[in-house]
Amino acid sequence: MTSAQILFYTFSFFLVASSLIMIFAKNAAKAVLFLVLAFFSVAGLWILLEAEFLAITLILVYVGAVMVLFLFVIKMLNIDKSTLRAKFAGYLPLGLIVAAIIVAEMTMVLGHEQFGLNIYPAPEKASADYSNITILALQLYTDYVYPFELAAVLLLIAIIAAIALVHRPEQNRKKQDISEQVSVRAKDRLRIVSIAKNNKEVNND
Amino acid sequence: MGFWNAITNFITQTIPWFDGILASIIIILIKAFALIIPLMLMVAYFTYAERKVIGYMQLRLGPNRVGPKGWLQPIADAVKLMFKEIIFPTKADVYLYLLAPVLAIAPAIAVWAVIPLDADLYIANLDVSLLYILAVGSIGVYGIILAGWASNSKYPLLGALRSASLLVSYEIVIGFALVTVVMIAGSVNLNAIVEAQKGSILHWYWIPLFPMMIIFFISALVETNRAPFDVVEGESEIVGGTHVEYSGMTFAVFFLAEYANMILMAILAVIMFFGGWHSPFEGVPYIGEFFSWVPGLVWVLAKATFFMFAYLWVRATFPRFRYDQIMRLSWKVFLPFTIAWIFVVALMTQLKIGPWF
């Protein structure tokens, strides 16, 4: 076995194993961590395919941001473990049927007849000065510029929709006026009063 | 890669059977240790420098008892931390509790693989090295989050919640600030970015990107949980944040990761905005040639020292920001400004202003 094959099988093993543990983990935080491991394995596989930009973007976006927010949410939730397992047996047959259909469909679509080596021969190894990111950028900003822009607009709509969902009208919003906070002076908050020394009006009871 | 090639050739010539994958793995390991051991020493003496500098700024002497002028203080601290007992809180998740410091230190060291300290002094010359730094650096947040979650304690959880939201917000700001550098240099390779700043001190990117440099420095303070943005620890509010339950070596590992990240951010600022290994006297007649024998590593470290000193200076000067003020600074001030500056840089690139484009 070459070193690339050893790496391929190592990453694949970790990918399959961590995905399975992710599904069967009882603890939601541990499930997220195994999903992170799965992402790392995928990134390793993509680097073996000489797609280093995609691999690093996967880690940057999914591991660095999305999964952090997942963990953030999981920590805030009080997950009752018994309800998670409650109807496991009831859903199992349906789940198995759906899984079997997905596996069958994927075998038919991605099988040897459609994507075998005789139809798509293995690509040649890129030379050392091959820059994945340059090629990708050229493709993305010339041939595929309109789909790219469309995807950007779609994401923008999603952001606006998310903000609109949680947006509160002006009257019942609690907000701080930072400029007012910063421009506070001592005389606004503090009153200095002079008290006479032998003040007989002071009530000493 | 002259220096490394010489070592590699020396090893392969003296040991004839030393070849193949095993040999390259061993050579990479040697390189890694040649980087990590000085880095750890730097971290140790950075803590000493911090205590001394802040001490003098506050009219104190700082540590001066262990060794001459206190020079052995960091060694004593390290020995003390190593021999302290590691305490596990009741009902803490032991595996995640121990995994958290590992997840903090591993990315903090792994990022150094692509940092070019001189024209031929690096471990890997990755084509996407800047993205690699951002990606691997963003994993460090897991250490803090897991520390807060696995400790099963109130204050660590609060600290972890604060840090998760802060780090994610400021990663976006750092990303946009560095986009301007990439736009001028035309590459995401750190070596190429430094090469693009060749010429003189006026060719460095601190002039066209001066606001970005300030924003990068402030965001780096947040990313490394340093004062005045150290709400994650916030000892006056939440005792010690994520580190409350950690003791002995597990705590020391978090400490090492924080300081390694600080040095990394300082060196990254040098690479991005201060011409990396290029001499500041480059292009100056007579003086430039006079200093040409100085290795690039010296310039990188000398420039980085300024930023490292600035970290301590800032810590001694400013009171802690309130949490919501830090968030406002990120989303409402820095992010719009960096995006606006991207358009300014795009305009400058089109009009070819100055020696940078």
Short mmCIF file of C-alpha atoms in Angstrom, two decimals, chain B residues 15-323:
data_model
loop_
_atom_site.label_atom_id
_atom_site.label_comp_id
_atom_site.label_asym_id
_atom_site.label_seq_id
_atom_site.Cartn_x
_atom_site.Cartn_y
_atom_site.Cartn_z
CA ILE B 15 22.87 7.33 7.39
CA PRO B 16 22.46 5.54 4.02
CA TRP B 17 19.33 3.49 4.87
CA PHE B 18 17.58 6.66 6.05
CA ASP B 19 15.15 7.24 3.20
CA GLY B 20 11.52 7.20 2.16
CA ILE B 21 8.39 8.13 4.10
CA LEU B 22 9.80 7.33 7.52
CA ALA B 23 12.73 9.65 6.87
CA SER B 24 10.49 12.53 5.80
CA ILE B 25 8.28 12.03 8.86
CA ILE B 26 11.33 12.10 11.15
CA ILE B 27 12.64 15.24 9.47
CA ILE B 28 9.27 16.95 9.88
CA LEU B 29 9.28 15.95 13.56
CA ILE B 30 12.78 17.39 14.03
CA LYS B 31 11.65 20.64 12.40
CA ALA B 32 8.56 20.75 14.61
CA PHE B 33 10.64 20.32 17.77
CA ALA B 34 13.11 22.95 16.56
CA LEU B 35 10.14 25.32 16.44
CA ILE B 36 8.13 24.26 19.50
CA ILE B 37 10.96 24.26 22.06
CA PRO B 38 12.02 27.90 21.41
CA LEU B 39 8.33 28.81 21.25
CA MET B 40 7.68 27.33 24.70
CA LEU B 41 10.74 29.14 26.07
CA MET B 42 9.41 32.34 24.53
CA VAL B 43 6.04 31.74 26.19
CA ALA B 44 7.74 31.19 29.55
CA TYR B 45 9.74 34.39 29.33
CA PHE B 46 6.80 36.29 27.89
CA THR B 47 4.97 35.67 31.16
CA TYR B 48 8.04 36.95 33.01
CA ALA B 49 8.16 40.02 30.75
CA GLU B 50 4.46 40.60 31.36
CA ARG B 51 4.86 40.60 35.12
CA LYS B 52 7.94 42.81 34.95
CA VAL B 53 6.56 45.32 32.43
CA ILE B 54 3.20 45.68 34.16
CA GLY B 55 5.04 45.83 37.47
CA TYR B 56 7.14 48.78 36.38
CA MET B 57 4.11 50.46 34.80
CA GLN B 58 2.38 50.22 38.18
CA LEU B 59 5.50 51.39 40.08
CA ARG B 60 6.26 47.93 41.44
CA LEU B 61 9.32 45.76 40.89
CA GLY B 62 7.66 42.57 39.69
CA PRO B 63 9.22 39.16 40.39
CA ASN B 64 12.81 39.58 41.60
CA ARG B 65 13.42 36.76 44.09
CA VAL B 66 14.03 33.57 42.09
CA GLY B 67 17.44 33.68 40.43
CA PRO B 68 19.29 36.88 39.49
CA LYS B 69 16.71 39.68 39.05
CA GLY B 70 13.99 37.03 39.00
CA TRP B 71 15.15 35.48 35.74
CA LEU B 72 14.38 31.94 36.94
CA GLN B 73 10.81 32.83 37.95
CA PRO B 74 9.13 31.21 34.88
CA ILE B 75 11.11 27.98 35.46
CA ALA B 76 10.00 27.93 39.09
CA ASP B 77 6.40 28.55 38.01
CA ALA B 78 6.55 25.71 35.50
CA VAL B 79 7.97 23.28 38.08
CA LYS B 80 5.32 24.31 40.59
CA LEU B 81 2.48 23.81 38.10
CA MET B 82 3.85 20.43 37.02
CA PHE B 83 3.89 19.04 40.54
CA LYS B 84 0.48 20.34 41.55
CA GLU B 85 -2.42 17.98 41.89
CA ILE B 86 -4.98 17.89 39.08
CA ILE B 87 -8.41 18.14 40.67
CA PHE B 88 -11.49 16.73 38.96
CA PRO B 89 -14.76 18.40 39.92
CA THR B 90 -17.56 16.09 41.02
CA LYS B 91 -19.80 15.03 38.14
CA ALA B 92 -17.43 16.58 35.61
CA ASP B 93 -17.17 14.79 32.30
CA VAL B 94 -13.63 13.47 32.81
CA TYR B 95 -12.80 12.74 29.16
CA LEU B 96 -13.99 16.10 27.87
CA TYR B 97 -12.49 17.79 30.91
CA LEU B 98 -9.07 16.47 29.91
CA LEU B 99 -9.68 16.88 26.18
CA ALA B 100 -10.37 20.62 26.55
CA PRO B 101 -6.75 21.73 27.31
CA VAL B 102 -5.50 19.48 24.51
CA LEU B 103 -7.93 21.12 22.08
CA ALA B 104 -6.68 24.50 23.24
CA ILE B 105 -2.96 23.85 22.83
CA ALA B 106 -3.00 21.66 19.70
CA PRO B 107 -4.28 24.33 17.26
CA ALA B 108 -2.16 26.99 18.99
CA ILE B 109 0.93 24.98 18.02
CA ALA B 110 -0.35 23.57 14.71
CA VAL B 111 -0.78 27.06 13.21
CA TRP B 112 2.97 27.65 13.53
CA ALA B 113 3.58 25.09 10.77
CA VAL B 114 2.97 27.65 8.03
CA ILE B 115 4.44 30.77 9.65
CA PRO B 116 7.45 31.95 7.60
CA LEU B 117 10.07 33.30 10.01
CA ASP B 118 12.54 33.96 7.21
CA ALA B 119 12.65 33.60 3.43
CA ASP B 120 13.52 29.91 3.82
CA LEU B 121 12.65 29.23 7.45
CA TYR B 122 9.26 27.53 7.66
CA ILE B 123 7.94 24.00 8.09
CA ALA B 124 5.36 24.01 5.30
CA ASN B 125 4.85 26.43 2.44
CA LEU B 126 1.15 25.90 1.97
CA ASP B 127 -0.60 27.50 -0.98
CA VAL B 128 -3.51 28.57 1.24
CA SER B 129 -1.49 29.21 4.40
CA LEU B 130 -3.48 32.29 5.51
CA LEU B 131 -6.73 30.32 5.32
CA TYR B 132 -5.02 27.48 7.15
CA ILE B 133 -4.16 29.83 10.01
CA LEU B 134 -7.73 31.13 10.20
CA ALA B 135 -9.19 27.61 10.01
CA VAL B 136 -6.89 25.95 12.53
CA GLY B 137 -6.93 29.00 14.77
CA SER B 138 -10.73 28.84 14.92
CA ILE B 139 -10.53 25.34 16.44
CA GLY B 140 -8.99 26.77 19.60
CA VAL B 141 -12.42 27.98 20.71
CA TYR B 142 -13.45 24.35 21.30
CA GLY B 143 -10.94 24.11 24.11
CA ILE B 144 -12.58 26.99 25.95
CA ILE B 145 -16.14 25.89 25.23
CA LEU B 146 -15.49 22.31 26.32
CA ALA B 147 -13.63 23.47 29.41
CA GLY B 148 -16.70 25.44 30.40
CA TRP B 149 -19.11 22.66 29.60
CA ALA B 150 -17.17 19.69 30.97
CA SER B 151 -16.34 21.36 34.30
CA ASN B 152 -20.05 21.18 35.21
CA SER B 153 -19.81 24.43 37.11
CA LYS B 154 -21.56 27.80 36.88
CA TYR B 155 -18.78 30.28 36.24
CA PRO B 156 -16.90 28.20 33.65
CA LEU B 157 -20.16 27.81 31.72
CA LEU B 158 -20.75 31.57 31.75
CA GLY B 159 -17.18 32.18 30.60
CA ALA B 160 -17.51 29.61 27.83
CA LEU B 161 -20.75 31.18 26.59
CA ARG B 162 -19.09 34.59 26.50
CA SER B 163 -16.04 33.28 24.67
CA ALA B 164 -18.00 31.32 22.06
CA SER B 165 -19.94 34.37 20.93
CA LEU B 166 -16.94 36.70 21.15
CA LEU B 167 -14.54 34.52 19.20
CA VAL B 168 -17.02 33.79 16.43
CA SER B 169 -17.81 37.51 16.04
CA TYR B 170 -14.20 38.65 15.95
CA GLU B 171 -13.11 35.88 13.58
CA ILE B 172 -15.34 37.54 11.00
CA VAL B 173 -13.69 40.92 11.63
CA ILE B 174 -10.19 39.41 11.38
CA GLY B 175 -11.19 37.62 8.21
CA PHE B 176 -12.41 40.82 6.56
CA ALA B 177 -9.38 42.79 7.75
CA LEU B 178 -7.08 40.19 6.19
CA VAL B 179 -9.07 40.18 2.95
CA THR B 180 -7.69 43.68 2.28
CA VAL B 181 -4.13 42.34 2.67
CA VAL B 182 -4.92 39.49 0.30
CA MET B 183 -6.39 41.96 -2.21
CA ILE B 184 -3.16 43.97 -2.32
CA ALA B 185 -0.76 41.04 -2.22
CA GLY B 186 -2.84 38.96 -4.66
CA SER B 187 -2.18 35.75 -2.76
CA VAL B 188 -3.23 33.84 0.35
CA ASN B 189 0.24 32.40 0.72
CA LEU B 190 2.09 34.03 3.62
CA ASN B 191 5.45 33.77 1.88
CA ALA B 192 4.01 35.51 -1.18
CA ILE B 193 2.41 38.20 0.99
CA VAL B 194 5.77 39.00 2.59
CA GLU B 195 7.53 38.88 -0.80
CA ALA B 196 4.99 41.39 -2.14
CA GLN B 197 6.07 43.89 0.55
CA LYS B 198 9.68 43.86 -0.64
CA GLY B 199 11.29 47.22 -1.34
CA SER B 200 11.42 49.58 1.59
CA ILE B 201 9.58 50.46 4.76
CA LEU B 202 7.15 52.44 2.57
CA HIS B 203 6.25 49.28 0.64
CA TRP B 204 4.91 47.58 3.74
CA TYR B 205 1.14 47.38 4.02
CA TRP B 206 0.84 49.39 7.23
CA ILE B 207 0.45 52.62 5.24
CA PRO B 208 -2.50 51.79 2.93
CA LEU B 209 -4.04 49.47 5.53
CA PHE B 210 -3.36 51.47 8.68
CA PRO B 211 -6.98 51.26 9.97
CA MET B 212 -7.00 47.53 9.21
CA MET B 213 -3.84 47.12 11.24
CA ILE B 214 -5.44 48.79 14.25
CA ILE B 215 -8.57 46.67 13.84
CA PHE B 216 -6.47 43.53 13.48
CA PHE B 217 -4.56 44.33 16.65
CA ILE B 218 -7.73 44.98 18.66
CA SER B 219 -9.41 41.85 17.28
CA ALA B 220 -6.29 39.87 18.13
CA LEU B 221 -6.66 41.05 21.73
CA VAL B 222 -10.20 39.68 21.75
CA GLU B 223 -9.24 36.42 20.05
CA THR B 224 -6.55 35.75 22.62
CA ASN B 225 -8.81 36.76 25.57
CA ARG B 226 -6.49 39.54 26.64
CA ALA B 227 -7.31 42.61 28.69
CA PRO B 228 -9.25 44.87 28.15
CA PHE B 229 -11.38 42.18 26.46
CA ASP B 230 -10.76 39.34 28.91
CA VAL B 231 -14.42 38.90 29.83
CA VAL B 232 -13.92 35.15 29.35
CA GLU B 233 -11.79 35.07 32.49
CA GLY B 234 -13.24 38.21 34.05
CA GLU B 235 -11.90 37.49 37.52
CA SER B 236 -13.91 40.31 39.09
CA GLU B 237 -17.17 39.09 37.57
CA ILE B 238 -17.04 35.34 37.02
CA VAL B 239 -14.09 34.38 39.25
CA GLY B 240 -11.81 33.00 36.53
CA GLY B 241 -14.16 31.96 33.77
CA THR B 242 -13.39 28.72 32.04
CA HIS B 243 -10.25 28.02 34.09
CA VAL B 244 -11.91 28.03 37.51
CA GLU B 245 -11.98 24.27 37.97
CA TYR B 246 -8.61 23.60 36.37
CA SER B 247 -5.48 23.17 38.42
CA GLY B 248 -1.87 22.15 37.97
CA MET B 249 -0.74 21.16 34.50
CA THR B 250 -4.22 21.24 32.95
CA PHE B 251 -4.41 24.93 33.82
CA ALA B 252 -0.83 25.51 32.63
CA VAL B 253 -1.73 24.09 29.21
CA PHE B 254 -4.48 26.71 28.78
CA PHE B 255 -1.95 29.31 29.82
CA LEU B 256 0.60 28.08 27.27
CA ALA B 257 -2.03 28.11 24.53
CA GLU B 258 -3.05 31.70 25.34
CA TYR B 259 0.51 33.01 25.24
CA ALA B 260 1.44 30.98 22.15
CA ASN B 261 -1.58 32.54 20.45
CA MET B 262 -0.48 36.01 21.53
CA ILE B 263 2.97 35.52 20.03
CA LEU B 264 1.36 34.08 16.91
CA MET B 265 -0.93 37.09 16.51
CA ALA B 266 2.03 39.45 16.96
CA ILE B 267 4.03 37.63 14.29
CA LEU B 268 0.98 37.47 12.02
CA ALA B 269 0.59 41.25 12.33
CA VAL B 270 4.26 41.60 11.36
CA ILE B 271 3.82 39.33 8.34
CA MET B 272 0.64 41.06 7.20
CA PHE B 273 1.42 44.71 7.82
CA PHE B 274 5.11 45.11 8.68
CA GLY B 275 6.93 43.33 5.91
CA GLY B 276 7.75 40.07 7.68
CA TRP B 277 11.44 39.24 7.45
CA HIS B 278 12.32 42.36 5.40
CA SER B 279 14.70 44.80 7.04
CA PRO B 280 13.24 48.23 7.87
CA PHE B 281 16.39 49.81 6.38
CA GLU B 282 15.87 48.12 3.03
CA GLY B 283 16.19 50.49 0.11
CA VAL B 284 17.91 53.15 2.22
CA PRO B 285 21.34 53.94 0.72
CA TYR B 286 24.38 52.81 2.80
CA ILE B 287 22.38 51.88 5.94
CA GLY B 288 20.39 49.26 4.01
CA GLU B 289 23.56 47.47 2.86
CA PHE B 290 25.09 47.83 6.30
CA PHE B 291 22.24 45.83 7.85
CA SER B 292 21.89 43.30 5.02
CA TRP B 293 23.77 40.57 6.95
CA VAL B 294 21.12 40.49 9.70
CA PRO B 295 19.01 37.32 9.32
CA GLY B 296 15.29 37.83 8.64
CA LEU B 297 14.36 35.96 11.80
CA VAL B 298 15.86 38.79 13.87
CA TRP B 299 13.71 41.39 12.11
CA VAL B 300 10.55 39.29 12.48
CA LEU B 301 11.15 38.83 16.20
CA ALA B 302 12.17 42.47 16.72
CA LYS B 303 8.99 43.73 15.04
CA ALA B 304 6.87 41.14 16.84
CA THR B 305 8.32 42.27 20.17
CA PHE B 306 6.76 45.66 19.60
CA PHE B 307 3.31 44.11 19.24
CA MET B 308 3.92 41.82 22.20
CA PHE B 309 4.89 44.83 24.30
CA ALA B 310 1.75 46.60 23.10
CA TYR B 311 -0.33 43.69 24.45
CA LEU B 312 1.12 44.27 27.92
CA TRP B 313 0.89 48.03 27.59
CA VAL B 314 -2.81 47.84 26.71
CA ARG B 315 -3.42 45.47 29.60
CA ALA B 316 -1.87 47.88 32.08
CA THR B 317 -3.72 50.89 30.64
CA PHE B 318 -7.37 50.13 30.00
CA PRO B 319 -10.15 48.90 32.27
CA ARG B 320 -12.16 45.88 31.13
CA PHE B 321 -14.85 46.43 28.51
CA ARG B 322 -18.37 45.38 29.28
CA TYR B 323 -19.51 42.31 27.34
#
